[in-house]
Coordinates of C-alpha atoms (C1' of nucleotides) in Angstrom, one line a residue:
Chain G
M1 CA 65.8 -73.6 164.4
T2 CA 64.2 -70.2 165.3
S3 CA 60.6 -70.5 166.1
S4 CA 58.3 -73.5 166.5
D5 CA 60.3 -76.6 165.8
K6 CA 58.3 -78.8 168.0
T7 CA 58.6 -81.6 165.6
L8 CA 61.2 -83.1 163.4
A9 CA 59.0 -82.6 160.4
D10 CA 58.8 -79.0 161.3
R11 CA 62.5 -78.5 161.4
T12 CA 63.0 -80.4 158.2
Y13 CA 60.3 -78.3 156.5
R14 CA 62.2 -75.2 157.4
Q15 CA 65.5 -76.4 156.5
L16 CA 64.3 -77.6 153.1
R17 CA 62.4 -74.5 152.5
G18 CA 65.6 -72.4 153.2
D19 CA 67.7 -74.6 151.0
I20 CA 65.3 -74.3 148.1
V21 CA 64.8 -70.5 148.4
N22 CA 68.4 -69.7 148.6
G23 CA 69.2 -72.0 145.8
R24 CA 71.3 -74.6 147.6
L25 CA 68.9 -77.1 146.2
A26 CA 68.8 -76.3 142.5
A27 CA 65.6 -75.4 140.7
G28 CA 64.2 -78.4 138.8
S29 CA 66.4 -80.9 140.4
K30 CA 65.2 -84.3 141.6
L31 CA 64.8 -84.7 145.3
K32 CA 66.0 -88.2 146.1
L33 CA 64.3 -89.3 149.2
E34 CA 67.0 -91.5 150.6
G35 CA 69.7 -88.9 150.1
L36 CA 67.7 -86.2 151.7
A37 CA 66.9 -88.4 154.7
Q38 CA 70.6 -88.9 155.2
D39 CA 71.5 -85.2 154.7
Y40 CA 68.8 -83.9 157.1
A41 CA 69.3 -86.9 159.4
V42 CA 65.6 -87.9 159.5
G43 CA 63.4 -90.8 158.5
M44 CA 61.0 -91.0 155.7
S45 CA 58.0 -89.9 157.6
P46 CA 59.0 -86.5 158.7
L47 CA 60.8 -85.9 155.3
R48 CA 57.7 -86.7 153.3
E49 CA 55.6 -84.6 155.6
A50 CA 57.9 -81.7 155.0
L51 CA 57.8 -82.2 151.2
A52 CA 54.0 -82.3 151.2
R53 CA 53.9 -78.9 153.0
L54 CA 56.4 -77.5 150.5
M55 CA 54.1 -78.5 147.7
G56 CA 51.6 -76.1 149.2
D57 CA 54.2 -73.3 149.2
L58 CA 54.8 -74.0 145.5
L59 CA 58.4 -74.8 146.1
V60 CA 58.2 -78.6 145.4
V61 CA 56.3 -80.5 142.8
S62 CA 55.6 -84.2 142.8
E63 CA 54.5 -86.6 140.3
G64 CA 52.4 -89.7 141.1
Q65 CA 54.6 -92.6 141.9
R66 CA 57.8 -90.9 140.6
G67 CA 58.9 -88.7 143.4
F68 CA 59.6 -85.0 144.1
W69 CA 61.4 -82.2 142.4
V70 CA 62.3 -78.7 143.3
A71 CA 59.8 -76.5 141.6
P72 CA 61.4 -75.2 138.3
L73 CA 62.0 -71.5 137.6
S74 CA 61.0 -69.9 134.3
L75 CA 60.8 -66.5 132.7
D76 CA 57.1 -66.9 132.2
E77 CA 56.5 -67.7 135.8
L78 CA 58.7 -64.8 136.9
D79 CA 56.5 -62.4 135.0
D80 CA 53.4 -64.1 136.5
V81 CA 54.6 -64.0 140.0
S82 CA 55.9 -60.4 139.7
R83 CA 52.5 -59.1 138.4
V84 CA 50.4 -60.9 141.0
R85 CA 52.8 -59.9 143.7
A86 CA 52.5 -56.3 142.7
L87 CA 48.7 -56.6 142.9
I88 CA 48.8 -58.1 146.3
E89 CA 51.5 -56.1 147.8
T90 CA 50.0 -52.8 146.8
E91 CA 46.5 -53.8 148.0
A92 CA 48.1 -54.7 151.3
L93 CA 50.2 -51.6 151.5
N94 CA 47.2 -49.4 150.8
A95 CA 45.3 -51.0 153.6
A96 CA 48.1 -50.7 156.0
I97 CA 48.5 -47.0 155.3
R98 CA 44.9 -46.6 156.0
N99 CA 44.9 -48.7 159.1
G100 CA 48.4 -48.4 160.6
D101 CA 48.8 -46.9 164.0
A102 CA 51.8 -45.3 165.8
Q103 CA 53.1 -48.7 166.8
W104 CA 53.1 -49.8 163.2
E105 CA 55.0 -46.7 162.2
R106 CA 57.6 -47.4 164.8
E107 CA 58.1 -51.0 163.6
V108 CA 58.3 -49.9 160.0
T109 CA 60.9 -47.3 160.9
A110 CA 62.9 -49.7 162.9
A111 CA 62.8 -52.3 160.1
F112 CA 63.8 -49.5 157.5
E113 CA 66.7 -48.3 159.6
A114 CA 68.0 -51.8 160.1
L115 CA 67.9 -52.4 156.4
A116 CA 69.4 -49.0 155.6
A117 CA 72.4 -49.8 157.9
V118 CA 73.2 -52.6 155.6
E119 CA 72.4 -51.0 152.3
E120 CA 74.3 -47.9 152.9
H121 CA 77.7 -49.5 152.4
L122 CA 76.8 -52.0 149.8
P123 CA 79.4 -52.3 147.0
H124 CA 78.1 -50.5 144.0
T125 CA 80.4 -52.1 141.5
S126 CA 81.7 -55.2 143.2
D127 CA 80.4 -58.4 141.7
A128 CA 80.6 -60.6 144.8
L129 CA 79.1 -60.1 148.2
P130 CA 80.2 -62.1 151.3
P131 CA 77.5 -64.7 151.8
E132 CA 77.0 -63.8 155.4
Q133 CA 76.3 -60.2 154.6
L134 CA 74.0 -61.3 151.8
E135 CA 72.0 -63.3 154.4
V136 CA 71.8 -60.3 156.6
W137 CA 70.5 -58.1 153.8
E138 CA 68.0 -60.8 152.7
A139 CA 66.6 -61.0 156.2
R140 CA 66.2 -57.3 156.7
N141 CA 64.7 -56.8 153.3
R142 CA 62.2 -59.4 154.1
A143 CA 61.5 -57.9 157.5
F144 CA 61.1 -54.4 156.0
H145 CA 58.6 -55.5 153.4
A146 CA 56.8 -57.6 155.9
A147 CA 56.6 -54.7 158.4
L148 CA 55.1 -52.3 155.7
V149 CA 52.0 -54.5 155.2
S150 CA 51.7 -55.9 158.7
A151 CA 49.0 -53.4 159.6
A152 CA 46.8 -54.3 156.6
G153 CA 44.3 -56.0 158.8
S154 CA 43.9 -58.9 156.5
P155 CA 45.5 -62.2 157.5
M156 CA 44.8 -63.5 154.1
L157 CA 46.4 -60.7 152.2
I158 CA 49.4 -61.0 154.4
K159 CA 49.6 -64.8 153.9
L160 CA 49.4 -64.5 150.1
R161 CA 51.9 -61.8 150.2
A162 CA 54.4 -64.0 152.1
L163 CA 53.9 -66.7 149.6
L164 CA 54.6 -64.4 146.7
Y165 CA 57.5 -62.8 148.4
Q166 CA 59.1 -66.2 148.9
Q167 CA 58.6 -67.0 145.2
S168 CA 60.2 -63.7 144.2
E169 CA 63.1 -64.3 146.6
R170 CA 64.0 -67.5 144.8
Y171 CA 64.3 -65.6 141.5
R172 CA 66.1 -62.7 143.0
R173 CA 68.8 -65.1 144.5
V174 CA 69.4 -66.3 141.0
S175 CA 70.2 -62.9 139.8
L176 CA 72.3 -62.0 142.8
N177 CA 74.7 -64.8 141.8
V178 CA 75.4 -63.3 138.4
S179 CA 74.8 -59.6 139.1
R180 CA 77.4 -57.1 138.3
G181 CA 76.7 -55.0 141.4
W182 CA 73.9 -53.5 143.2
R183 CA 71.6 -50.9 141.6
N184 CA 70.6 -48.1 144.0
V185 CA 67.9 -50.3 145.6
H186 CA 68.2 -48.3 148.8
D187 CA 66.8 -45.2 147.1
E188 CA 63.8 -47.2 146.1
H189 CA 63.3 -48.5 149.6
R190 CA 63.6 -45.0 151.0
A191 CA 61.1 -43.7 148.5
I192 CA 58.6 -46.3 149.6
Y193 CA 59.4 -45.6 153.2
D194 CA 59.0 -41.9 153.0
A195 CA 55.7 -42.1 151.0
T196 CA 54.4 -44.6 153.6
M197 CA 55.2 -42.4 156.5
Q198 CA 53.6 -39.5 154.8
R199 CA 50.5 -41.6 154.4
N200 CA 50.6 -41.1 150.7
A201 CA 49.2 -44.3 149.7
L202 CA 49.1 -43.6 146.0
R203 CA 52.8 -42.7 145.8
A204 CA 53.8 -45.5 148.1
C205 CA 52.1 -48.1 145.9
R206 CA 53.6 -46.5 142.7
M207 CA 57.1 -46.6 144.3
T208 CA 56.4 -50.2 145.3
E209 CA 55.4 -51.2 141.8
L210 CA 58.4 -49.5 140.4
H211 CA 60.6 -51.3 143.0
L212 CA 59.1 -54.7 142.1
S213 CA 59.2 -54.2 138.3
R214 CA 62.9 -53.1 138.4
T215 CA 63.8 -56.1 140.5
A216 CA 61.9 -58.3 138.1
E217 CA 63.7 -56.7 135.2
E218 CA 67.0 -57.3 136.7
V219 CA 66.2 -61.0 137.4
R220 CA 64.9 -61.3 133.9
K221 CA 68.2 -60.2 132.4
A222 CA 70.2 -62.4 134.7
M223 CA 68.1 -65.4 133.8
A224 CA 68.3 -64.7 130.1
A225 CA 72.1 -64.5 130.5
L226 CA 72.2 -67.7 132.4
S227 CA 70.1 -69.7 129.9
R228 CA 72.4 -68.4 127.1
D229 CA 75.3 -69.7 129.0
D230 CA 73.6 -73.0 129.5
D231 CA 72.9 -73.3 125.8
A232 CA 76.2 -72.3 124.4
P233 CA 78.7 -74.7 125.9
G234 CA 76.2 -77.6 125.8
D235 CA 75.9 -79.6 122.6
K236 CA 72.9 -80.9 120.8
A237 CA 72.5 -84.6 120.1
Chain O
M1 CA 38.8 -90.9 142.8
T2 CA 38.5 -88.8 139.7
S3 CA 41.8 -87.5 138.5
S4 CA 45.3 -88.4 139.6
D5 CA 45.1 -90.8 142.6
K6 CA 48.4 -92.4 141.9
T7 CA 49.0 -92.7 145.6
L8 CA 47.2 -93.4 148.8
A9 CA 48.2 -90.1 150.2
D10 CA 46.7 -88.5 147.2
R11 CA 43.3 -90.2 147.5
T12 CA 43.2 -89.4 151.2
Y13 CA 44.1 -85.8 150.6
R14 CA 41.1 -85.4 148.2
Q15 CA 38.7 -87.3 150.4
L16 CA 39.7 -85.3 153.4
R17 CA 39.5 -82.0 151.5
G18 CA 36.0 -82.8 150.3
D19 CA 34.8 -83.8 153.8
I20 CA 36.2 -80.6 155.2
V21 CA 34.8 -78.3 152.5
N22 CA 31.3 -79.8 152.6
G23 CA 31.2 -79.8 156.3
R24 CA 31.1 -83.5 157.1
L25 CA 34.2 -82.7 159.2
A26 CA 33.0 -79.8 161.4
A27 CA 35.0 -76.7 161.5
G28 CA 37.3 -76.5 164.5
S29 CA 37.0 -80.2 165.4
K30 CA 40.0 -82.2 166.5
L31 CA 41.3 -84.7 163.9
K32 CA 42.1 -87.8 165.8
L33 CA 44.7 -89.6 163.7
E34 CA 43.8 -93.1 164.7
G35 CA 40.1 -92.6 164.0
L36 CA 40.8 -91.1 160.6
A37 CA 43.2 -93.8 159.7
Q38 CA 40.5 -96.3 160.2
D39 CA 37.8 -94.2 158.5
Y40 CA 39.8 -93.8 155.4
A41 CA 41.5 -97.1 155.6
V42 CA 45.1 -95.9 155.4
G43 CA 48.2 -95.9 157.6
M44 CA 49.6 -93.0 159.5
S45 CA 52.1 -92.0 156.9
P46 CA 49.7 -91.2 153.9
L47 CA 47.3 -89.7 156.4
R48 CA 49.9 -87.3 157.8
E49 CA 51.0 -86.5 154.3
A50 CA 47.5 -85.5 153.3
L51 CA 47.0 -83.4 156.5
A52 CA 50.3 -81.6 155.8
R53 CA 49.0 -80.8 152.3
L54 CA 45.7 -79.6 153.7
M55 CA 47.6 -77.1 155.9
G56 CA 48.8 -75.5 152.8
D57 CA 45.2 -75.1 151.6
L58 CA 44.3 -73.5 155.0
L59 CA 41.9 -76.2 155.7
V60 CA 43.8 -77.8 158.5
V61 CA 45.8 -76.3 161.3
S62 CA 48.2 -78.1 163.5
E63 CA 50.0 -77.4 166.7
G64 CA 53.4 -78.7 167.7
Q65 CA 53.1 -82.1 169.2
R66 CA 49.4 -81.8 169.8
G67 CA 47.8 -82.8 166.5
F68 CA 45.6 -81.5 163.8
W69 CA 42.3 -79.6 163.7
V70 CA 39.9 -78.6 161.0
A71 CA 40.6 -74.9 160.4
P72 CA 37.9 -72.9 162.3
L73 CA 35.4 -70.6 160.6
S74 CA 34.8 -67.1 161.9
L75 CA 32.9 -64.0 160.8
D76 CA 36.2 -62.0 160.7
E77 CA 37.7 -64.5 158.4
L78 CA 34.7 -64.6 156.2
D79 CA 35.0 -60.9 155.6
D80 CA 38.7 -61.2 155.0
V81 CA 38.4 -64.1 152.6
S82 CA 35.5 -62.4 150.7
R83 CA 37.4 -59.2 150.2
V84 CA 40.6 -60.8 149.0
R85 CA 38.6 -63.1 146.8
A86 CA 36.9 -60.2 145.1
L87 CA 40.3 -58.6 144.5
I88 CA 41.7 -61.7 142.9
E89 CA 38.6 -62.8 141.1
T90 CA 38.0 -59.5 139.4
E91 CA 41.6 -59.2 138.4
A92 CA 41.5 -62.6 136.8
L93 CA 38.2 -62.0 135.1
N94 CA 39.5 -58.7 133.7
A95 CA 42.5 -60.5 132.3
A96 CA 40.4 -63.3 130.9
I97 CA 38.1 -60.9 129.1
R98 CA 41.1 -59.3 127.6
N99 CA 42.8 -62.5 126.6
G100 CA 40.0 -65.0 126.0
D101 CA 39.5 -66.5 122.6
A102 CA 36.6 -68.2 120.9
Q103 CA 37.4 -71.5 122.6
W104 CA 37.2 -69.8 126.0
E105 CA 33.9 -68.3 125.1
R106 CA 32.5 -71.7 124.1
E107 CA 33.7 -73.2 127.4
V108 CA 32.2 -70.4 129.5
T109 CA 28.9 -70.7 127.6
A110 CA 28.8 -74.4 128.1
A111 CA 29.6 -74.1 131.8
F112 CA 27.0 -71.4 132.1
E113 CA 24.3 -73.4 130.4
A114 CA 25.0 -76.4 132.5
L115 CA 24.7 -74.2 135.6
A116 CA 21.5 -72.6 134.3
A117 CA 20.0 -76.0 133.7
V118 CA 20.1 -76.6 137.4
E119 CA 19.3 -73.2 138.6
E120 CA 16.3 -72.6 136.6
H121 CA 14.1 -74.9 138.6
L122 CA 15.6 -74.2 142.0
P123 CA 13.1 -74.0 144.8
H124 CA 12.6 -70.4 145.6
T125 CA 10.9 -70.9 148.9
S126 CA 11.7 -74.4 150.0
D127 CA 14.1 -74.7 152.9
A128 CA 15.7 -78.0 151.9
L129 CA 17.4 -79.2 148.8
P130 CA 18.1 -82.8 148.1
P131 CA 21.9 -83.3 149.0
E132 CA 22.4 -84.9 145.6
Q133 CA 21.1 -81.9 143.7
L134 CA 23.1 -79.6 145.9
E135 CA 26.2 -81.5 144.9
V136 CA 25.4 -81.0 141.3
W137 CA 24.8 -77.3 141.7
E138 CA 28.1 -76.9 143.7
A139 CA 30.0 -78.7 141.0
R140 CA 28.6 -76.6 138.2
N141 CA 28.9 -73.4 140.1
R142 CA 32.5 -74.1 140.7
A143 CA 33.0 -75.0 137.0
F144 CA 31.3 -71.9 135.8
H145 CA 33.4 -69.6 138.0
A146 CA 36.6 -71.5 137.0
A147 CA 35.8 -71.3 133.3
L148 CA 35.3 -67.5 133.5
V149 CA 38.8 -66.9 134.7
S150 CA 40.5 -69.8 132.9
A151 CA 41.8 -67.5 130.1
A152 CA 43.5 -65.1 132.5
G153 CA 46.8 -66.3 131.3
S154 CA 48.2 -66.3 134.8
P155 CA 48.6 -69.6 136.6
M156 CA 49.3 -67.8 139.8
L157 CA 46.1 -65.8 139.8
I158 CA 44.1 -69.0 138.9
K159 CA 45.8 -70.9 141.7
L160 CA 45.0 -68.3 144.3
R161 CA 41.5 -67.9 143.0
A162 CA 41.0 -71.6 143.4
L163 CA 42.3 -71.4 147.0
L164 CA 40.0 -68.6 147.9
Y165 CA 37.0 -70.1 146.1
Q166 CA 37.5 -73.2 148.2
Q167 CA 37.5 -71.1 151.4
S168 CA 34.3 -69.4 150.3
E169 CA 32.7 -72.7 149.5
R170 CA 33.2 -73.9 153.1
Y171 CA 31.4 -70.8 154.3
R172 CA 28.6 -71.0 151.8
R173 CA 27.9 -74.6 152.8
V174 CA 27.2 -73.4 156.3
S175 CA 24.6 -71.0 155.1
L176 CA 23.0 -73.5 152.8
N177 CA 22.2 -75.6 155.7
V178 CA 20.1 -72.9 157.4
S179 CA 19.0 -70.8 154.4
R180 CA 15.3 -70.3 154.0
G181 CA 15.5 -70.6 150.2
W182 CA 17.6 -69.4 147.3
R183 CA 17.8 -65.8 146.3
N184 CA 17.8 -65.2 142.6
V185 CA 21.4 -66.2 142.3
H186 CA 20.8 -67.2 138.7
D187 CA 20.1 -63.6 137.7
E188 CA 23.4 -62.7 139.1
H189 CA 25.2 -65.5 137.2
R190 CA 23.4 -64.4 134.1
A191 CA 24.5 -60.8 134.5
I192 CA 28.2 -61.8 134.9
Y193 CA 27.8 -64.1 131.9
D194 CA 26.2 -61.5 129.7
A195 CA 28.8 -58.8 130.5
T196 CA 31.6 -61.2 130.0
M197 CA 30.4 -62.3 126.6
Q198 CA 30.0 -58.6 125.6
R199 CA 33.6 -58.1 126.7
N200 CA 32.4 -55.5 129.1
A201 CA 35.1 -56.0 131.7
L202 CA 34.1 -53.2 133.9
R203 CA 30.5 -54.4 134.2
A204 CA 31.5 -58.0 134.5
C205 CA 33.8 -57.2 137.4
R206 CA 31.1 -55.0 139.1
M207 CA 28.5 -57.9 138.7
T208 CA 31.1 -60.3 140.2
E209 CA 31.8 -58.0 143.1
L210 CA 28.0 -57.7 143.7
H211 CA 27.6 -61.4 143.5
L212 CA 30.3 -62.1 145.9
S213 CA 29.3 -59.5 148.4
R214 CA 25.7 -60.8 148.4
T215 CA 26.7 -64.3 148.9
A216 CA 29.0 -63.1 151.8
E217 CA 26.1 -61.2 153.3
E218 CA 23.9 -64.2 153.2
V219 CA 26.6 -66.4 154.9
R220 CA 27.1 -63.7 157.4
K221 CA 23.5 -63.7 158.5
A222 CA 23.4 -67.5 158.6
M223 CA 26.5 -67.6 160.7
A224 CA 25.2 -65.0 163.1
A225 CA 21.9 -67.0 163.4
L226 CA 23.9 -70.1 164.1
S227 CA 26.1 -68.6 166.8
R228 CA 22.9 -67.2 168.5
D229 CA 21.5 -70.7 168.4
D230 CA 24.7 -72.0 169.9
D231 CA 24.7 -69.6 172.7
A232 CA 21.1 -69.6 173.8
P233 CA 20.4 -73.3 174.4
G234 CA 23.8 -74.0 175.9
D235 CA 24.4 -73.3 179.5
K236 CA 27.3 -71.7 181.3
A237 CA 29.3 -73.5 183.9
Chain K
dT1 C1' 34.7 -80.5 202.0
dC2 C1' 37.3 -78.2 198.7
dC3 C1' 41.2 -77.2 196.2
dG4 C1' 45.8 -77.6 194.4
dA5 C1' 50.1 -80.1 193.6
dC6 C1' 52.0 -84.2 192.3
dA7 C1' 52.4 -88.8 190.2
dA8 C1' 50.8 -92.7 187.7
dA9 C1' 48.3 -94.2 183.7
dA10 C1' 46.1 -93.8 179.4
dA11 C1' 45.7 -91.8 175.1
dT12 C1' 47.8 -90.0 171.2
dA13 C1' 51.2 -87.9 168.2
dT14 C1' 55.6 -88.7 166.2
dC15 C1' 59.2 -91.2 164.2
dG16 C1' 62.3 -94.9 162.1
dA17 C1' 63.0 -99.2 159.7
dA18 C1' 61.6 -102.9 157.2
dA19 C1' 58.2 -104.7 153.7
dT20 C1' 55.8 -103.7 149.5
dA21 C1' 54.9 -102.1 145.0
dA22 C1' 55.7 -99.3 141.2
dG23 C1' 58.6 -97.4 137.8
dA24 C1' 63.2 -97.4 135.2
dT25 C1' 66.9 -99.9 133.2
dT26 C1' 69.3 -103.4 131.1
dG27 C1' 70.1 -107.1 128.1
dA28 C1' 68.6 -111.0 125.6
dC29 C1' 66.0 -112.5 121.8
dA30 C1' 63.2 -112.1 117.7
Chain X
dT1 C1' 65.8 -102.3 115.6
dG2 C1' 62.0 -103.2 118.5
dT3 C1' 59.9 -105.9 122.2
dC4 C1' 59.7 -108.3 126.2
dA5 C1' 61.2 -110.0 130.5
dA6 C1' 64.3 -110.0 134.3
dT7 C1' 66.7 -106.9 137.5
dC8 C1' 67.5 -102.9 139.8
dT9 C1' 66.3 -98.6 141.8
dT10 C1' 63.3 -95.9 144.3
dA11 C1' 58.8 -94.2 146.0
dT12 C1' 55.2 -95.7 149.0
dT13 C1' 53.2 -97.8 152.8
dT14 C1' 52.6 -100.6 156.9
dC15 C1' 53.8 -101.4 161.4
dG16 C1' 55.8 -101.1 165.6
dA17 C1' 58.7 -98.4 168.9
dT18 C1' 59.3 -94.0 171.2
dA19 C1' 58.3 -89.6 173.1
dT20 C1' 54.8 -86.2 174.4
dT21 C1' 50.7 -84.6 176.1
dT22 C1' 46.4 -85.2 178.5
dT23 C1' 43.8 -87.4 181.8
dT24 C1' 43.0 -89.7 186.0
dG25 C1' 43.7 -90.6 190.7
dT26 C1' 45.9 -89.7 195.2
dC27 C1' 47.5 -87.2 198.8
dG28 C1' 48.2 -83.1 201.8
dG29 C1' 46.8 -78.7 203.3
dA30 C1' 43.4 -75.1 203.9

DNA sequence: TCCGACAAAAATATCGAAATAAGATTGACA
DNA sequence: TGTCAATCTTATTTCGATATTTTTGTCGGA
């Protein structure tokens, strides 16, 4: 699609990843190989290769001779991911603030302003957001957070951060489907941005932790609500 | 081999991973698919599936339509991996010391004593170690470090730690091939073990950092020596 | 002679489809 | 009601076809 789709397996990997992260493929659902091969119009070989790579991203799990599933979501894992993400993200941001040069500042500013342009007229009370606008926000949010840490000078930190961001995104998408409006997430982004530009690493990391924990809290509530909804209408045997 | 080899791709994944980590497949070398398929006695599909999974472990890199390579090693990456590993490992150890119960203590003790049994009569000056004994030490070292953090209560931390340990192991194996003997690594392990058993998290983490940075330093020297050797005898065009 | 562009050939990576084998399901029988 | 076997579904793998890259060889110009 966008970048390096030299091979069919590559393209399928990206498509599948997107469909899992944004929830089009439900968490925990069985991935029927034949069906997927048809949907994505590929043969078994590229499909299996894509699935194997997604296992490394912790988006797919497999069991011996029984097939593949979309990795399940759970409240416990949400807490786990959120905590580790905070650790990695603050470490990376700290390093970036230490190492970042003028070019980095420009990139962060550009990413922030692009994000701000979307966030400033977000519905505060509405319960639904046009999917297209949601995709734009997701992309710019991802870009902003990526830009912040891009000067960390540590490929490994950046790689792990990307992995954890993706995990978080899956959870966040769940809550966006049931959320009763947007909290003033823009203020939080601005606080992180300002502290970063002032090279106030301590404050920037604190604001980041706050931002992450608030997001996690929101997801937690949404998931709890969802599981209540799941239990109530369903009957026991 | 050992655990879940339900499928050919699984077995091949493990074999390849082992051969890369212990250096039987040289860093940076091209992985010729046909050759590998013969060596491991599998077809293309399971082989490619294994390689795709190894990409997720950062042990293999691939390029578009041009094939696979063993991920290269570099001094920069050694520093990067070492730093991030220290971050993750101390975080996990800290949590484990907070959460670990009596069962955990027993497991750590057992792992430590098994390791000690090998380390106590390690050659202090010898320059070569029988490969078989080296494998035993590697296994017990891995088990000891894994046991320490096993009670961290965070699957994600443990997963990332395992990834980084594996990266470090690759580098360590390089240095073991050229090392002029063993430093008193056993004292370092004992210091970590003692502090852990005393539930002295601060000291345990400090000792861990020291242990990791000393190991990294040793590897750094070995790699520098190797690259000198590589340059000197070789001729320019 | 030396180099560079170009074209053919070889090597190799990628992919799809059919064969195989393992697991799940159904139904008969005890 | 539980067990076993036959059947069906589905994952896994092999194999062969296709597409791409790399190498080799040839020619023409400096």
